[in-house]
Tab-separated table of C-alpha atoms in Angstrom:
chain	number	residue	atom	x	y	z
A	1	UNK	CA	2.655	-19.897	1.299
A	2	UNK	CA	0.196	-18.472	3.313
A	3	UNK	CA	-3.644	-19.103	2.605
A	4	UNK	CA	-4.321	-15.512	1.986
A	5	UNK	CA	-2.003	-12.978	1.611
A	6	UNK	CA	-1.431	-10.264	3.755
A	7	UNK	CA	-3.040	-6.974	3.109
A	8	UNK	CA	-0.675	-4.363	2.344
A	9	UNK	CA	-1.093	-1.300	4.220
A	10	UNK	CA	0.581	2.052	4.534
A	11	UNK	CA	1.076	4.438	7.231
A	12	UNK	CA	-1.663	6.458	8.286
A	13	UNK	CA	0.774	9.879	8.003
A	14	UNK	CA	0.604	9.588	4.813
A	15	UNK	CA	-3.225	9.949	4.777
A	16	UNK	CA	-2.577	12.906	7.166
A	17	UNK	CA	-0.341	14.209	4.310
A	18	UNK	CA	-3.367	13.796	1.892
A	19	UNK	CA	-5.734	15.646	4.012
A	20	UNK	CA	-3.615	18.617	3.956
A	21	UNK	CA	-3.294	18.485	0.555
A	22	UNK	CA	-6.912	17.972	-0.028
A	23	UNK	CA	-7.094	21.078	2.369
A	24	UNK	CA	-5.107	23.417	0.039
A	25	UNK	CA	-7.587	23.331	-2.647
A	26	UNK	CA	-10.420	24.639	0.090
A	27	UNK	CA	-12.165	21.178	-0.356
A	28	UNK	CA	-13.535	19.133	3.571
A	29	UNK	CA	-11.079	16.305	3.649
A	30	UNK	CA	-12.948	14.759	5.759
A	31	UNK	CA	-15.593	14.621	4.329
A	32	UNK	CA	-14.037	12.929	1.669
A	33	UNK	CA	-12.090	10.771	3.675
A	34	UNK	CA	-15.782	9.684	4.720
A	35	UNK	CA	-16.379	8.873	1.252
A	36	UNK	CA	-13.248	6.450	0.990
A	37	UNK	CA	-14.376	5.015	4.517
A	38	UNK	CA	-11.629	5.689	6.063
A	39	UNK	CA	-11.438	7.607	9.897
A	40	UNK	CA	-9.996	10.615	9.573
A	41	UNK	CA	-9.916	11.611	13.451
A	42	UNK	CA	-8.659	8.077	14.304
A	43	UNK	CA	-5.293	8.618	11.717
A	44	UNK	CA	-4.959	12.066	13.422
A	45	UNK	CA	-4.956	10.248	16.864
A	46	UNK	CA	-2.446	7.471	16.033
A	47	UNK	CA	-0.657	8.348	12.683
A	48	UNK	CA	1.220	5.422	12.610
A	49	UNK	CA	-1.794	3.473	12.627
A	50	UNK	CA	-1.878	1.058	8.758
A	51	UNK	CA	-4.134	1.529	6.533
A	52	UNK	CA	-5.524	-1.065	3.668
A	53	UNK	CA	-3.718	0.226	0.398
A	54	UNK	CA	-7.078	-0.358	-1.854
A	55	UNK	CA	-8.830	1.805	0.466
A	56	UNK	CA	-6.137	4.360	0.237
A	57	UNK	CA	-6.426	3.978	-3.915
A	58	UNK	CA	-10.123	5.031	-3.346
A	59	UNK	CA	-8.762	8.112	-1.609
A	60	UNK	CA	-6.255	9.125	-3.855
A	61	UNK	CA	-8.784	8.709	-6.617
A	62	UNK	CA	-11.169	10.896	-4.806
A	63	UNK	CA	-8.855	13.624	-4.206
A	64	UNK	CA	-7.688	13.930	-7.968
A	65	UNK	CA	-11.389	13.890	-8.755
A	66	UNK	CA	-12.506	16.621	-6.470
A	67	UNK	CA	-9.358	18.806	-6.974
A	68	UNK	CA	-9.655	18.740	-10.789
A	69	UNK	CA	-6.090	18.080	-10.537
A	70	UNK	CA	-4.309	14.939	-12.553
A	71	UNK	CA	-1.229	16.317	-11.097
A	72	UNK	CA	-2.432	16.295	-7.063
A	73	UNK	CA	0.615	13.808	-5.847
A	74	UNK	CA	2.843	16.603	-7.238
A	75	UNK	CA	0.708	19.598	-4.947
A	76	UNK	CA	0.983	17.459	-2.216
A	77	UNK	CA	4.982	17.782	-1.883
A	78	UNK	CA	4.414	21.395	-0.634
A	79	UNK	CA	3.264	19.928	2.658
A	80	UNK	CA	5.923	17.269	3.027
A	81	UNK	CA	8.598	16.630	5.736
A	82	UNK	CA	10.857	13.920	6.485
A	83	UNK	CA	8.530	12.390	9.010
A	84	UNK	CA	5.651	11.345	6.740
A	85	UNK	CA	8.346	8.668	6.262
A	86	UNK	CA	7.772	8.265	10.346
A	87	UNK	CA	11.207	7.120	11.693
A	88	UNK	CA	12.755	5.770	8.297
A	89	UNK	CA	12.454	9.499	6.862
A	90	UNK	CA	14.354	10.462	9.685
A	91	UNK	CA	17.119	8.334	9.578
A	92	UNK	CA	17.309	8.708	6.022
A	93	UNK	CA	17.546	12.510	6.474
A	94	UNK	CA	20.494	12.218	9.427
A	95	UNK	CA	22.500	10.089	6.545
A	96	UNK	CA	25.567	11.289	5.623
A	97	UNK	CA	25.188	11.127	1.996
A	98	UNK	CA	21.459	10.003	-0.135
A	99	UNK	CA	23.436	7.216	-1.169
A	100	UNK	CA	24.093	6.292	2.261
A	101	UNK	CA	20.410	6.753	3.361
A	102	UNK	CA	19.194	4.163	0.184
A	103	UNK	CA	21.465	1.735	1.896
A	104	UNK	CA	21.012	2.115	4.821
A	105	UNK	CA	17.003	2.692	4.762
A	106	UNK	CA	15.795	0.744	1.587
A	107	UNK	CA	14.876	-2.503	3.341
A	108	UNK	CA	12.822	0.012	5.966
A	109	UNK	CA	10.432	1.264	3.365
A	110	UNK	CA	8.002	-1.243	3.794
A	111	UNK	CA	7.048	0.534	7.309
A	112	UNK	CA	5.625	3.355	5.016
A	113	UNK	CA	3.918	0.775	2.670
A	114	UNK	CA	4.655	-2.592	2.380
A	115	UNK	CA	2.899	-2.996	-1.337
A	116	UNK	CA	5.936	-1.787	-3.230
A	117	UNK	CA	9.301	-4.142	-3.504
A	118	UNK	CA	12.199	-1.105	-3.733
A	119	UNK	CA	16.083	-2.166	-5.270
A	120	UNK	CA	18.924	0.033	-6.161
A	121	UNK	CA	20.907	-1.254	-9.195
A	122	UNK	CA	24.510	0.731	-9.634
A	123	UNK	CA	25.449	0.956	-13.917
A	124	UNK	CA	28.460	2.602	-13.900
A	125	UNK	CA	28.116	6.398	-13.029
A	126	UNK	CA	24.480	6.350	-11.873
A	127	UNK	CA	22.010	4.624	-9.710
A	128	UNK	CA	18.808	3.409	-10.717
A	129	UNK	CA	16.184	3.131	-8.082
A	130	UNK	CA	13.293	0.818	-9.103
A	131	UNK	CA	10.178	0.684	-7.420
A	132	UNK	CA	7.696	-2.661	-8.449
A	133	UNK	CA	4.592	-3.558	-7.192
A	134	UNK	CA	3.458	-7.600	-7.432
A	135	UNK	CA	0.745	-7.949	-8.945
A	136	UNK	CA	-1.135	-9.108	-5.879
A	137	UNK	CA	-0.947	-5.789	-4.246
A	138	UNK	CA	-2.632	-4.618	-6.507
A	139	UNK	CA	-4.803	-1.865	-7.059
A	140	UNK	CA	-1.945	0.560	-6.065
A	141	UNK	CA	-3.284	4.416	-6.877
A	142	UNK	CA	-0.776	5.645	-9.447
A	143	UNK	CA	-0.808	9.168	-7.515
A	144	UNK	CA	0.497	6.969	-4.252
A	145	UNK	CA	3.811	6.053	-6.673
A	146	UNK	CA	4.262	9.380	-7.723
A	147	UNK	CA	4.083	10.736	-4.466
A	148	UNK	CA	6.609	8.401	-3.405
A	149	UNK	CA	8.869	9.339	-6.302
A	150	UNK	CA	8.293	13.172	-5.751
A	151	UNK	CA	8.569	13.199	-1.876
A	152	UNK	CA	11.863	11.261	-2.835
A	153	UNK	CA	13.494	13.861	-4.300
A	154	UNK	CA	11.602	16.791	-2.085
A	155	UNK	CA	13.704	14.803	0.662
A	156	UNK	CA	16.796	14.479	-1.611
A	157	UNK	CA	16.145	18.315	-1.579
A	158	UNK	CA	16.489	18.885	2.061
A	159	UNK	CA	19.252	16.966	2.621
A	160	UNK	CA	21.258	18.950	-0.131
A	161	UNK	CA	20.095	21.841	-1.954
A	162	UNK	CA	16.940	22.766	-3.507
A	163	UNK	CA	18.170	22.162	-6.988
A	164	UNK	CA	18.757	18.866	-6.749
A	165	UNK	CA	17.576	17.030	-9.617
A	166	UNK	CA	17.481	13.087	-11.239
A	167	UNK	CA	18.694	12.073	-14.763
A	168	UNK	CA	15.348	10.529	-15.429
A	169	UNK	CA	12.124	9.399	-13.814
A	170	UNK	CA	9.745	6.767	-15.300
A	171	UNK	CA	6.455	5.768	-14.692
A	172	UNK	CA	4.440	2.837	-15.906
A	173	UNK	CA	1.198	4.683	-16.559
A	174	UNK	CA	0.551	7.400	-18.691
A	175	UNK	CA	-0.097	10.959	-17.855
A	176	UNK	CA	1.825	12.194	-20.803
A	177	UNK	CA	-0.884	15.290	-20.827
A	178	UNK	CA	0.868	16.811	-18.493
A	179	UNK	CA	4.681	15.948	-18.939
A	180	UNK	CA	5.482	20.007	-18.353
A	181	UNK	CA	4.027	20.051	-15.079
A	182	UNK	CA	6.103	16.757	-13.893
A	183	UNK	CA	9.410	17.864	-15.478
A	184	UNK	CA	8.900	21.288	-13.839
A	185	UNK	CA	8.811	19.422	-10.415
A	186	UNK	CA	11.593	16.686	-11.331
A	187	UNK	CA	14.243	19.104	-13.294
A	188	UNK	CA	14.591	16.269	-15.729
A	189	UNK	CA	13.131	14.183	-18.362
A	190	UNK	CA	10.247	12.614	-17.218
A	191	UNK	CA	8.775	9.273	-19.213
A	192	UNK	CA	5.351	8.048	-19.449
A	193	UNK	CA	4.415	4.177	-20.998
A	194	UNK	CA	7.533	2.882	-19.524
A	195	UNK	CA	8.366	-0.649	-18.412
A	196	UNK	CA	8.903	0.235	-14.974
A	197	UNK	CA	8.821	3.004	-12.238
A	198	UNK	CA	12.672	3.992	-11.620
A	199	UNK	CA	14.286	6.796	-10.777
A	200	UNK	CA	18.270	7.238	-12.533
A	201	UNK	CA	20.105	9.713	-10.448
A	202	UNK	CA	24.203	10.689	-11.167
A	203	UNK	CA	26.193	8.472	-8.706
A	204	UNK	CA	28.350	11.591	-7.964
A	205	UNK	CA	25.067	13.746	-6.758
A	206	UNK	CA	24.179	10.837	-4.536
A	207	UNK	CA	27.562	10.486	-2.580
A	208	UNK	CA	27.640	13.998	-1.842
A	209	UNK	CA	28.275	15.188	1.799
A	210	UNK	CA	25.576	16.677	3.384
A	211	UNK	CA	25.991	19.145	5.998
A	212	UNK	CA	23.498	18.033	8.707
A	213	UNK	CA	24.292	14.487	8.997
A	214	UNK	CA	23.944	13.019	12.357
A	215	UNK	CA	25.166	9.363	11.816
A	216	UNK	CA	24.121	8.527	15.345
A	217	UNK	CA	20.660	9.456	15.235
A	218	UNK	CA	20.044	7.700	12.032
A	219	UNK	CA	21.850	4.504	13.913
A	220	UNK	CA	19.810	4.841	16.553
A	221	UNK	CA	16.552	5.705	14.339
A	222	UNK	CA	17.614	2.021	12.634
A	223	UNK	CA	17.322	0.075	15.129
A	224	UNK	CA	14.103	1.226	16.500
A	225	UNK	CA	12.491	0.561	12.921
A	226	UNK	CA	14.400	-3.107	13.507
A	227	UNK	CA	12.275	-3.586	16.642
A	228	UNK	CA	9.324	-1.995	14.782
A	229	UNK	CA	9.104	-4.090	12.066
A	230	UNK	CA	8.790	-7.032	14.131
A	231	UNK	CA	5.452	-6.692	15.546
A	232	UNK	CA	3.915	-3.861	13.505
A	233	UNK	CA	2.063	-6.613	11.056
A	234	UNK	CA	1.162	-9.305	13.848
A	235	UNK	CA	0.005	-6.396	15.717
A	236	UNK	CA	-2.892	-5.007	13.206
A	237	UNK	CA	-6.119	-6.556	14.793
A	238	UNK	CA	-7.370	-6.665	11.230
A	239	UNK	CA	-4.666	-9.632	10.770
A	240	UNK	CA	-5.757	-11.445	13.773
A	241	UNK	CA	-9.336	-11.517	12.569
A	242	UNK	CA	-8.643	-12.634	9.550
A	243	UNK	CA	-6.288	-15.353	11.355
A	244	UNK	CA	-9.335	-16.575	13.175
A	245	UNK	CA	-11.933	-16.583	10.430
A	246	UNK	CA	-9.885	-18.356	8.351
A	247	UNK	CA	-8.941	-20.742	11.172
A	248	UNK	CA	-12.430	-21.906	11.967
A	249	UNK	CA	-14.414	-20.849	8.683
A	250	UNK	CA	-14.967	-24.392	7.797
A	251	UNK	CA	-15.504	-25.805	11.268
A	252	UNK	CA	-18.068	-23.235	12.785
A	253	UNK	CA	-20.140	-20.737	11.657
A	254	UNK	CA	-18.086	-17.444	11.708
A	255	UNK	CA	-19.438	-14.434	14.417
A	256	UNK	CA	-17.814	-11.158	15.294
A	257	UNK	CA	-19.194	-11.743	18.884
A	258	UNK	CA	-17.039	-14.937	19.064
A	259	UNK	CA	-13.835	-13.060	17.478
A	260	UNK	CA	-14.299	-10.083	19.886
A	261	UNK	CA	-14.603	-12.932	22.626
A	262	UNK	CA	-11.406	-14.509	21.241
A	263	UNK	CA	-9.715	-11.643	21.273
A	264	UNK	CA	-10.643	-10.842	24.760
A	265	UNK	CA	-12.029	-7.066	23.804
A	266	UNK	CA	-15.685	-5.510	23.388
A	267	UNK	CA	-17.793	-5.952	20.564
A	268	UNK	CA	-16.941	-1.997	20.197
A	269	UNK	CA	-13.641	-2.021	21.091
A	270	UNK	CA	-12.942	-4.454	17.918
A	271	UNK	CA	-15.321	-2.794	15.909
A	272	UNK	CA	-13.931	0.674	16.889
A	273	UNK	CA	-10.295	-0.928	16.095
A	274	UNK	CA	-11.139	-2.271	13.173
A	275	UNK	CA	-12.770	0.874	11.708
A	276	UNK	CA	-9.144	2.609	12.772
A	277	UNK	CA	-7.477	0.462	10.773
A	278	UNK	CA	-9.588	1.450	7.819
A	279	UNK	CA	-11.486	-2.194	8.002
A	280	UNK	CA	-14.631	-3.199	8.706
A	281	UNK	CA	-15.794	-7.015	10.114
A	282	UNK	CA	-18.230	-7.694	6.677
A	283	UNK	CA	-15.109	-6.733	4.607
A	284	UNK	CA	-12.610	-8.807	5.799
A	285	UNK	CA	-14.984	-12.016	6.079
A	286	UNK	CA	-15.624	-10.992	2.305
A	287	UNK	CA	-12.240	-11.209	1.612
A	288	UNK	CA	-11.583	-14.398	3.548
A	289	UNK	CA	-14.477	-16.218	1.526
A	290	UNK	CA	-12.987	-14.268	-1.487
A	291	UNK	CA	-9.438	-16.636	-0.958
A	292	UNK	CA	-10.842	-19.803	0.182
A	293	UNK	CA	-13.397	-20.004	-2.410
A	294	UNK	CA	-10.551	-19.912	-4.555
A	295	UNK	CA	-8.527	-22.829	-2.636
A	296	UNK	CA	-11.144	-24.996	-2.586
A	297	UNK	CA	-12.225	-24.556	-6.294
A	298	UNK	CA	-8.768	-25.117	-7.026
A	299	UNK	CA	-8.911	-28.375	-5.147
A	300	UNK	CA	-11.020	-29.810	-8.274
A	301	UNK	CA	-12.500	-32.098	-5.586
A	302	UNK	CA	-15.327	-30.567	-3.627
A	303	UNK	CA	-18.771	-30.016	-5.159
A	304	UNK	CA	-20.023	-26.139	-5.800
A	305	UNK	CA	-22.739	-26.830	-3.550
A	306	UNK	CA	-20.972	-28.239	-0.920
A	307	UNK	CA	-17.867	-24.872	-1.064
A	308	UNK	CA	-21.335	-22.715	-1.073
A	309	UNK	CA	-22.122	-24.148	2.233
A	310	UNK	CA	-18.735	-24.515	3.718
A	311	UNK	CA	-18.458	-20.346	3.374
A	312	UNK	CA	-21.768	-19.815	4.591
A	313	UNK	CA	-23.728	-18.658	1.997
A	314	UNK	CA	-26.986	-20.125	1.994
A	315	UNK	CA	-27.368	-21.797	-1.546
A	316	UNK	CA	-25.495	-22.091	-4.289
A	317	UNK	CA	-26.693	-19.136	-6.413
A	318	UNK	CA	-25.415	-16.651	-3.660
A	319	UNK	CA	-21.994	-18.327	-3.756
A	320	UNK	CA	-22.220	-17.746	-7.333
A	321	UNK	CA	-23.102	-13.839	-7.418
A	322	UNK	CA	-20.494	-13.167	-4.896
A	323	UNK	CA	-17.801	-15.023	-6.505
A	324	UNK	CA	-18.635	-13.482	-9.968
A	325	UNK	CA	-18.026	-9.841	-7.560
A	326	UNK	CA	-14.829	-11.023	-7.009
A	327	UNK	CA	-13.517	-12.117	-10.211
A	328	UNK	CA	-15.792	-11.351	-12.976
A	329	UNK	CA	-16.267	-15.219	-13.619
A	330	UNK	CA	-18.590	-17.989	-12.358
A	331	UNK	CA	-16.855	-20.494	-10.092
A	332	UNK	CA	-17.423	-23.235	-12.878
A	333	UNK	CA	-15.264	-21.505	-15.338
A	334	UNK	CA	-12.885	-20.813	-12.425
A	335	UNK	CA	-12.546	-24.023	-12.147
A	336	UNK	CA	-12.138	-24.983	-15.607
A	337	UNK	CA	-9.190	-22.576	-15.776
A	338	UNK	CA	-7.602	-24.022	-13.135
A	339	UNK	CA	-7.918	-27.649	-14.275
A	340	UNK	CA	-6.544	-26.566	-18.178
A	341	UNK	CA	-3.088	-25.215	-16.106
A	342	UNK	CA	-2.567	-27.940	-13.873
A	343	UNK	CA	-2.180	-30.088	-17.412
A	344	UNK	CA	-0.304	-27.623	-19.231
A	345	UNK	CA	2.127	-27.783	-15.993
């Protein structure tokens, strides 16, 4: 298990996908993509760039609030193609059958967003498509699983007819308000308060031909995403940053300067990068002190004062604030909580 976990991300086309959205209601997406500090002109310059999911859950947020409109993830499905998906939307389009395109494409989602864990289960006549997110990816904006679920079926849509439809859709959270407007979009009972977020669809619908197929592309299209997927995470700068802080956090006293040395690029450049990625230097030394505070209190052995030190913070009352930031507790009862489960265990 890794010290601290990788960020999920998703790909910056879907913030492109937002902004047009944002767009339709006459509103400045960028400015607003200013207020979730995130670079507009950078996504529009490399969409497949990643971006931190809790900064896109500020976004989404944002845009519901300055639309006035609970049901924005539905809007946003007017501007969708197959692409937002970047190459795993394509290759799920040039299936032969949806069914075929779940199969064959389910295990590439996570090059859209790699904070949601995606399964098919098969009962009988109909396939149930759950979508779960751990609990340590979260916050996940419940407009980004809705637009997943809606863009879904928009897709669905394309590859077959425009009345294509689900048996059901579920969501976890409650927007029962406006049930009309989301059984209007999905053709079919729609549940709020629900255990999970699935979608049931009829087995039959799912294996239907579809008439512009191109097996070969989506082959080829696979094994691209193969190659992808290998290098896209180890790739992010913001992961080799973290790498290094946490590396040398409790040897040497950490500096961007040194990191941008490290890395062999500008002080700029990485800043510049970073800021790309929808990341800044301060944040992701926040959240590196953020998980090894929590390792080390864990460790029951080492002294407030001396974990205070160890992350930098220059007495123990600033260790204290920040951690409170982080978790709503003091690092004492932290602590405490810790050492009551290791003796329950």
């Amino acid at each position: 298990m890794t010290l601290i976990p990788n960020t999920p991300t998703t790909i910056g086309s879907w913030a492109l996908l937002i902004a047009k959205a944002i767009e339709s209601y006459n509103l400045d997406s960028k400015k607003i993509f200013t207020q979730a500090h995130i670079d507009l002109d950078a996504i529009q310059n490399n969409p497949e760039v990643r971006l931190p999911v809790k900064k896109m859950a500020v976004l989404w947020r944002l845009a519901v609030l300055e639309s006035k409109d609970e049901c924005f993830a539905l809007r946003l499905t007017q501007f969708f193609q197959p692409n937002t998906y970047s190459a795993v939307g394509l290759a799920f389009a040039s299936s032969r059958t949806i069914l075929e395109g779940f199969e064959h494409s389910l295990r590439y989602f996570k090059m859209t967003t790699d904070a949601a864990e995606h399964r098919l289960e098969k009962i009988n006549d109909t396939v149930v498509l759950h979508i779960d997110i751990p609990p340590e990816n979260e916050p996940v904006a419940v407009e980004a699983i809705e637009a997943f679920m809606s863009t879904l079926i928009s897709l669905s849509r394309v590859m077959t007819t425009q009345d294509f439809s689900p048996l059901e859709v579920s969501f976890k959270h409650d927007k029962s308000d406006f049930v009309n407007e989301y059984q209007a979009f999905f053709n079919c009972p729609v549940l709020f308060n629900q255990t999970g977020h699935r979608i049931i669809y009829s087995l039959m619908d799912l294996e239907r031909p579809q008439m512009l197929a191109n097996p070969s592309l989506a082959k080829t299209l696979e094994m691209w995403i193969d190659e992808h997927l290998k290098h896209f995470s180890q790739d992010l700068v913001s992961t080799k940053v973290k790498a290094y802080i946490l590396d040398n956090m409790l040897k040497d006293e950490i500096e961007i300067e040194n990191i941008a040395s490290f890395l062999a690029l500008g002080l700029r450049t990485l800043q510049r990068k970073l800021k790309a990625e929808g990341q800044s230097f301060n944040e992701i030394l926040d959240e590196c002190r953020h998980h090894m505070a929590e390792k080390l209190l864990a460790e029951q052995r080492v002294p407030l004062i001396e974990i205070s030190y160890m992350l930098g913070f220059s007495d123990q009352s600033g260790f204290t604030r920040a951690f409170r930031r982080w978790t709503k507790t003091s690092p004492k009862h932290y602590r405490d909580q810790h050492s009551q489960k290791l003796l329950q265990e």
